[in-house]
mmCIF file of C-alpha atoms in Angstrom:
data_model
loop_
_atom_site.group_PDB
_atom_site.id
_atom_site.type_symbol
_atom_site.label_atom_id
_atom_site.label_comp_id
_atom_site.label_asym_id
_atom_site.label_seq_id
_atom_site.Cartn_x
_atom_site.Cartn_y
_atom_site.Cartn_z
ATOM 1 C CA MET A 11 1.042 14.168 15.015
ATOM 2 C CA THR A 12 -0.976 11.142 16.162
ATOM 3 C CA PRO A 13 -0.360 7.979 14.132
ATOM 4 C CA ARG A 14 -3.348 6.101 12.797
ATOM 5 C CA VAL A 15 -3.713 2.444 13.762
ATOM 6 C CA GLY A 16 -5.801 -0.343 12.239
ATOM 7 C CA VAL A 17 -6.330 -3.925 13.419
ATOM 8 C CA ASP A 18 -7.911 -6.905 11.674
ATOM 9 C CA VAL A 19 -8.355 -10.631 12.258
ATOM 10 C CA ALA A 20 -8.834 -13.191 9.481
ATOM 11 C CA ALA A 21 -9.983 -16.785 9.902
ATOM 12 C CA ILE A 22 -7.427 -18.982 8.146
ATOM 13 C CA PRO A 23 -9.928 -21.769 7.277
ATOM 14 C CA ARG A 24 -12.263 -19.212 5.695
ATOM 15 C CA ILE A 25 -9.504 -17.891 3.430
ATOM 16 C CA ALA A 26 -8.464 -21.452 2.552
ATOM 17 C CA GLU A 27 -12.055 -22.363 1.698
ATOM 18 C CA ALA A 28 -12.415 -19.296 -0.538
ATOM 19 C CA GLN A 29 -9.254 -20.265 -2.423
ATOM 20 C CA LYS A 30 -10.489 -23.833 -2.769
ATOM 21 C CA ARG A 31 -13.823 -22.619 -4.102
ATOM 22 C CA PHE A 32 -12.656 -19.865 -6.456
ATOM 23 C CA GLY A 33 -9.053 -20.896 -7.152
ATOM 24 C CA ASP A 34 -6.366 -18.438 -8.189
ATOM 25 C CA ARG A 35 -9.050 -15.937 -9.178
ATOM 26 C CA PHE A 36 -9.601 -15.346 -5.461
ATOM 27 C CA LEU A 37 -5.883 -14.924 -4.729
ATOM 28 C CA HIS A 38 -5.443 -12.419 -7.562
ATOM 29 C CA LYS A 39 -8.226 -10.370 -5.978
ATOM 30 C CA PHE A 40 -6.026 -9.308 -3.059
ATOM 31 C CA LEU A 41 -2.454 -10.514 -3.685
ATOM 32 C CA SER A 42 0.171 -9.299 -6.127
ATOM 33 C CA ASP A 43 1.951 -11.824 -8.333
ATOM 34 C CA ARG A 44 5.043 -11.621 -6.131
ATOM 35 C CA GLU A 45 2.973 -12.216 -3.006
ATOM 36 C CA ILE A 46 1.366 -15.275 -4.591
ATOM 37 C CA ASP A 47 4.821 -16.658 -5.385
ATOM 38 C CA TYR A 48 6.035 -15.968 -1.846
ATOM 39 C CA CYS A 49 2.991 -17.466 -0.133
ATOM 40 C CA GLY A 50 3.034 -20.636 -2.203
ATOM 41 C CA GLY A 51 0.139 -22.724 -0.952
ATOM 42 C CA SER A 52 0.205 -21.391 2.619
ATOM 43 C CA ALA A 53 -3.257 -20.400 3.826
ATOM 44 C CA GLU A 54 -1.608 -18.813 6.883
ATOM 45 C CA ARG A 55 0.328 -16.415 4.667
ATOM 46 C CA TRP A 56 -2.739 -15.666 2.556
ATOM 47 C CA ALA A 57 -4.786 -14.884 5.664
ATOM 48 C CA GLY A 58 -1.991 -12.810 7.196
ATOM 49 C CA ARG A 59 -1.840 -10.560 4.161
ATOM 50 C CA TRP A 60 -5.613 -10.295 3.976
ATOM 51 C CA ALA A 61 -5.691 -9.168 7.617
ATOM 52 C CA ALA A 62 -2.782 -6.750 7.126
ATOM 53 C CA LYS A 63 -4.370 -5.059 4.115
ATOM 54 C CA GLU A 64 -7.709 -4.784 5.899
ATOM 55 C CA ALA A 65 -5.875 -3.269 8.888
ATOM 56 C CA ILE A 66 -4.225 -0.702 6.604
ATOM 57 C CA GLY A 67 -7.624 0.239 5.216
ATOM 58 C CA LYS A 68 -9.049 0.614 8.711
ATOM 59 C CA ALA A 69 -6.210 2.967 9.638
ATOM 60 C CA MET A 70 -7.265 5.397 6.913
ATOM 61 C CA PRO A 71 -9.653 8.274 7.645
ATOM 62 C CA THR A 72 -13.304 7.999 6.671
ATOM 63 C CA GLY A 73 -13.868 9.387 3.198
ATOM 64 C CA VAL A 74 -10.325 8.777 1.935
ATOM 65 C CA PRO A 75 -10.444 6.157 -0.848
ATOM 66 C CA ARG A 76 -8.665 2.922 -0.033
ATOM 67 C CA PRO A 77 -6.230 1.484 -2.548
ATOM 68 C CA ARG A 78 -7.199 -1.840 -4.067
ATOM 69 C CA MET A 79 -5.853 -4.718 -2.016
ATOM 70 C CA ARG A 80 -3.652 -5.815 -4.934
ATOM 71 C CA ASP A 81 -2.080 -2.344 -4.995
ATOM 72 C CA VAL A 82 -0.658 -2.923 -1.510
ATOM 73 C CA GLU A 83 2.152 -5.485 -1.505
ATOM 74 C CA ILE A 84 3.522 -6.998 1.708
ATOM 75 C CA LEU A 85 6.707 -9.055 1.497
ATOM 76 C CA PRO A 86 9.467 -9.806 4.029
ATOM 77 C CA SER A 87 12.387 -7.393 4.178
ATOM 78 C CA ASP A 88 15.998 -8.503 4.586
ATOM 79 C CA ASP A 89 15.556 -8.777 8.354
ATOM 80 C CA GLY A 90 12.325 -10.766 8.017
ATOM 81 C CA ARG A 91 9.919 -8.009 9.024
ATOM 82 C CA PRO A 92 6.964 -7.294 6.717
ATOM 83 C CA HIS A 93 7.700 -4.508 4.252
ATOM 84 C CA VAL A 94 4.789 -2.624 2.682
ATOM 85 C CA ARG A 95 5.053 -1.386 -0.881
ATOM 86 C CA VAL A 96 2.194 0.606 -2.431
ATOM 87 C CA ALA A 97 1.586 0.950 -6.168
ATOM 88 C CA PRO A 98 1.867 4.422 -7.762
ATOM 89 C CA ALA A 99 -1.037 6.863 -7.924
ATOM 90 C CA THR A 100 -2.963 5.746 -4.838
ATOM 91 C CA THR A 101 -3.868 7.619 -1.662
ATOM 92 C CA LEU A 102 -1.098 5.745 0.170
ATOM 93 C CA THR A 103 1.668 6.066 -2.418
ATOM 94 C CA GLY A 104 4.885 7.203 -0.772
ATOM 95 C CA ARG A 105 3.585 6.653 2.752
ATOM 96 C CA GLU A 106 5.524 4.937 5.490
ATOM 97 C CA ILE A 107 3.384 2.023 6.684
ATOM 98 C CA ASP A 108 4.354 -0.422 9.416
ATOM 99 C CA VAL A 109 2.570 -3.745 9.792
ATOM 100 C CA SER A 110 2.902 -6.693 12.133
ATOM 101 C CA ILE A 111 1.362 -10.086 11.350
ATOM 102 C CA ALA A 112 0.864 -12.987 13.752
ATOM 103 C CA HIS A 113 -0.870 -16.365 13.647
ATOM 104 C CA ASP A 114 -2.433 -18.425 16.410
ATOM 105 C CA GLY A 115 -4.542 -21.496 15.831
ATOM 106 C CA HIS A 116 -7.124 -20.801 13.152
ATOM 107 C CA PHE A 117 -6.592 -17.044 13.045
ATOM 108 C CA ALA A 118 -4.232 -14.479 11.574
ATOM 109 C CA VAL A 119 -4.095 -11.038 13.178
ATOM 110 C CA ALA A 120 -2.451 -7.901 11.845
ATOM 111 C CA VAL A 121 -1.801 -4.393 13.112
ATOM 112 C CA ALA A 122 -1.041 -1.490 10.767
ATOM 113 C CA VAL A 123 0.399 1.876 11.764
ATOM 114 C CA ILE A 124 0.555 4.869 9.429
ATOM 115 C CA PRO A 125 2.622 7.460 11.312
ATOM 116 C CA ASP A 126 2.759 10.174 8.658
ATOM 117 C CA LEU A 127 -0.692 10.003 7.110
ATOM 118 C CA LEU A 128 -1.041 13.782 6.911
ATOM 119 C CA ARG A 129 2.530 14.491 5.856
ATOM 120 C CA SER A 130 1.611 15.258 2.255
ATOM 121 C CA PRO A 131 -1.966 16.539 1.955
ATOM 122 C CA ALA A 132 -1.667 16.629 -1.841
ATOM 123 C CA HIS A 133 -2.397 12.900 -1.843
ATOM 124 C CA PHE A 134 -5.838 13.462 -0.356
ATOM 125 C CA PRO A 135 -8.942 15.364 -1.439
ATOM 126 C CA PRO A 136 -8.809 19.010 -0.266
ATOM 127 C CA PRO A 137 -11.004 19.859 2.731
ATOM 128 C CA LEU A 138 -14.389 21.359 2.052
ATOM 129 C CA ALA A 139 -14.781 25.081 2.604
ATOM 130 C CA GLY A 140 -14.723 25.856 6.305
ATOM 131 C CA GLU A 141 -13.833 22.321 7.350
ATOM 132 C CA GLY A 142 -11.506 22.268 10.315
ATOM 133 C CA GLN A 143 -11.925 26.030 10.784
ATOM 134 C CA GLY A 144 -14.774 26.020 13.260
ATOM 135 C CA GLY A 145 -17.548 26.646 10.763
ATOM 136 C CA GLY A 146 -18.630 26.823 7.161
ATOM 137 C CA LEU A 147 -20.495 23.506 6.974
ATOM 138 C CA PRO A 148 -23.973 22.838 8.366
ATOM 139 C CA ASP A 149 -24.076 20.132 11.020
ATOM 140 C CA GLY A 150 -25.968 17.845 8.664
ATOM 141 C CA PHE A 151 -22.946 17.716 6.360
ATOM 142 C CA ARG A 152 -20.533 16.534 9.035
ATOM 143 C CA LEU A 153 -19.986 13.076 10.454
ATOM 144 C CA PRO A 154 -20.364 13.133 14.247
ATOM 145 C CA ALA A 155 -17.126 13.272 16.209
ATOM 146 C CA ARG A 156 -15.840 9.756 16.797
ATOM 147 C CA PRO A 157 -14.480 8.616 20.165
ATOM 148 C CA ARG A 158 -10.874 7.458 20.173
ATOM 149 C CA ASP A 159 -11.909 4.126 21.701
ATOM 150 C CA GLY A 160 -14.667 3.558 19.134
ATOM 151 C CA HIS A 161 -14.903 0.437 16.990
ATOM 152 C CA LYS A 162 -17.067 -0.725 14.107
ATOM 153 C CA GLY A 163 -19.897 -1.664 16.458
ATOM 154 C CA THR A 164 -20.023 1.901 17.749
ATOM 155 C CA PHE A 165 -21.025 3.526 14.474
ATOM 156 C CA GLY A 166 -24.219 1.765 13.513
ATOM 157 C CA THR A 167 -25.258 -0.964 11.087
ATOM 158 C CA VAL A 168 -26.678 -0.574 7.587
ATOM 159 C CA VAL A 169 -28.480 -3.465 5.887
ATOM 160 C CA VAL A 170 -28.666 -3.305 2.089
ATOM 161 C CA LEU A 171 -31.042 -5.544 0.113
ATOM 162 C CA ALA A 172 -30.160 -5.138 -3.543
ATOM 163 C CA GLY A 173 -29.064 -6.724 -6.793
ATOM 164 C CA SER A 174 -30.483 -9.110 -9.355
ATOM 165 C CA GLN A 175 -29.086 -11.121 -12.225
ATOM 166 C CA GLY A 176 -27.235 -8.749 -14.525
ATOM 167 C CA PHE A 177 -27.373 -5.903 -11.994
ATOM 168 C CA THR A 178 -24.901 -6.944 -9.320
ATOM 169 C CA GLY A 179 -23.077 -3.633 -9.671
ATOM 170 C CA ALA A 180 -25.989 -1.794 -8.073
ATOM 171 C CA ALA A 181 -25.703 -3.925 -4.946
ATOM 172 C CA TYR A 182 -21.946 -3.378 -4.817
ATOM 173 C CA LEU A 183 -22.174 0.404 -5.215
ATOM 174 C CA ALA A 184 -25.003 0.776 -2.692
ATOM 175 C CA SER A 185 -23.226 -1.228 -0.004
ATOM 176 C CA MET A 186 -19.857 0.449 -0.593
ATOM 177 C CA GLY A 187 -21.566 3.844 -0.467
ATOM 178 C CA ALA A 188 -22.932 2.956 2.957
ATOM 179 C CA ALA A 189 -19.466 1.899 4.123
ATOM 180 C CA ARG A 190 -17.811 5.053 2.781
ATOM 181 C CA SER A 191 -20.417 7.264 4.453
ATOM 182 C CA GLY A 192 -19.253 6.121 7.882
ATOM 183 C CA ALA A 193 -21.384 3.110 8.841
ATOM 184 C CA GLY A 194 -19.532 0.811 11.206
ATOM 185 C CA ILE A 195 -21.027 -2.423 9.836
ATOM 186 C CA VAL A 196 -22.646 -2.933 6.436
ATOM 187 C CA ARG A 197 -24.536 -6.141 5.637
ATOM 188 C CA LEU A 198 -25.414 -6.791 2.002
ATOM 189 C CA LEU A 199 -28.228 -9.294 1.443
ATOM 190 C CA VAL A 200 -28.550 -10.717 -2.059
ATOM 191 C CA ALA A 201 -30.414 -13.522 -3.809
ATOM 192 C CA GLN A 202 -28.730 -16.908 -3.505
ATOM 193 C CA SER A 203 -27.875 -17.211 -7.195
ATOM 194 C CA ILE A 204 -25.854 -13.974 -7.273
ATOM 195 C CA TYR A 205 -24.278 -14.429 -3.842
ATOM 196 C CA PRO A 206 -20.980 -15.919 -5.180
ATOM 197 C CA ILE A 207 -20.433 -12.854 -7.382
ATOM 198 C CA LEU A 208 -20.904 -10.331 -4.569
ATOM 199 C CA ALA A 209 -19.095 -12.443 -1.973
ATOM 200 C CA GLU A 210 -15.995 -12.345 -4.154
ATOM 201 C CA LYS A 211 -16.288 -8.676 -5.103
ATOM 202 C CA CYS A 212 -17.030 -7.166 -1.684
ATOM 203 C CA THR A 213 -14.268 -7.215 0.916
ATOM 204 C CA GLU A 214 -15.320 -4.332 3.179
ATOM 205 C CA VAL A 215 -18.941 -5.397 3.730
ATOM 206 C CA ILE A 216 -20.577 -8.585 5.023
ATOM 207 C CA VAL A 217 -22.414 -10.399 2.234
ATOM 208 C CA GLY A 218 -25.149 -12.935 2.953
ATOM 209 C CA PRO A 219 -27.480 -14.965 0.711
ATOM 210 C CA VAL A 220 -31.261 -14.967 1.143
ATOM 211 C CA PRO A 221 -33.798 -17.371 -0.397
ATOM 212 C CA GLU A 222 -35.124 -16.400 -3.824
ATOM 213 C CA ILE A 223 -38.484 -16.964 -5.485
ATOM 214 C CA SER A 224 -36.859 -17.228 -8.919
ATOM 215 C CA PRO A 225 -33.241 -16.880 -10.098
ATOM 216 C CA GLY A 226 -31.928 -13.563 -8.822
ATOM 217 C CA VAL A 227 -35.302 -12.415 -7.453
ATOM 218 C CA VAL A 228 -36.388 -12.044 -3.828
ATOM 219 C CA GLY A 229 -40.001 -11.606 -2.748
ATOM 220 C CA HIS A 230 -42.439 -12.227 0.098
ATOM 221 C CA ALA A 231 -41.244 -15.816 0.378
ATOM 222 C CA SER A 232 -37.790 -14.442 1.167
ATOM 223 C CA LEU A 233 -38.963 -12.275 4.077
ATOM 224 C CA SER A 234 -37.918 -14.624 6.869
ATOM 225 C CA GLY A 235 -34.417 -14.935 5.439
ATOM 226 C CA ILE A 236 -34.151 -11.166 5.079
ATOM 227 C CA LEU A 237 -35.219 -10.570 8.678
ATOM 228 C CA ARG A 238 -32.702 -13.131 9.925
ATOM 229 C CA GLY A 239 -29.965 -11.466 7.851
#
C-alpha cells in the first residue's frame, strides 16, 4: 500500500500578522486550546502547526472531506517528536499520521505522511457503482488520472468572483466547491469590505480583495482589479 504524502510551507510573518489583526479569534480557527497553551506567543509554532495541518489535508484523496483544522491537534510526544491526535467522528479518526515540522528564516515547512489511509474504508464514502472496476461511470463523471509528480499548478486554476454584504456564505461555498472538485488553485475575489470575513474563513483557497463601487458591490469600475486578480 502506497502511503500518501502532503507538504506545505507557511510564511511566519503572515501568520503573525493575522494574529495581530484578528487576535485569539484567528488562533482558535486552527488551533486547539491545548495547542494555544503550548505555543504561547510563538509565531513559529503557530506557523508550523498551520503548515502541518495543511500538509495533512493535502495528503488526503480528492473528494474525501478534510477535518476542521481545530479537530487535528499536534503536540510534542515524550521524545519531542510531533504527535497527531484527531478528534472523534472525522475522516481521519483513528488514523496513524506522521508529521515533521521545520523552520528556517521566515518560513515553516511541514511534511505529513498517512501510511494507512485505506486501512478502514468505513471511514470514507463508499465508491460509486463501478468505480475502480474498469467501468460503470461515464468518462465525464471521473476526474482525469493524476500524475504522481503532479502539484497544485498541474491541475488548473479556478477564479471565483462572488459574495456581497450579508451573503458571504455563497462565496465560501462556491470557492470550496471548486477546490473539492479537483482544481489545483482556487482564487476567490471579493469586494474590499467583505474581504476580512472571507480571508479568515477560507484556508484552502486564495482570497483577494477587489475595488468596490459601493459597500460589498463590484461593478464595471472594479474590472481592472478583477482582471489583475
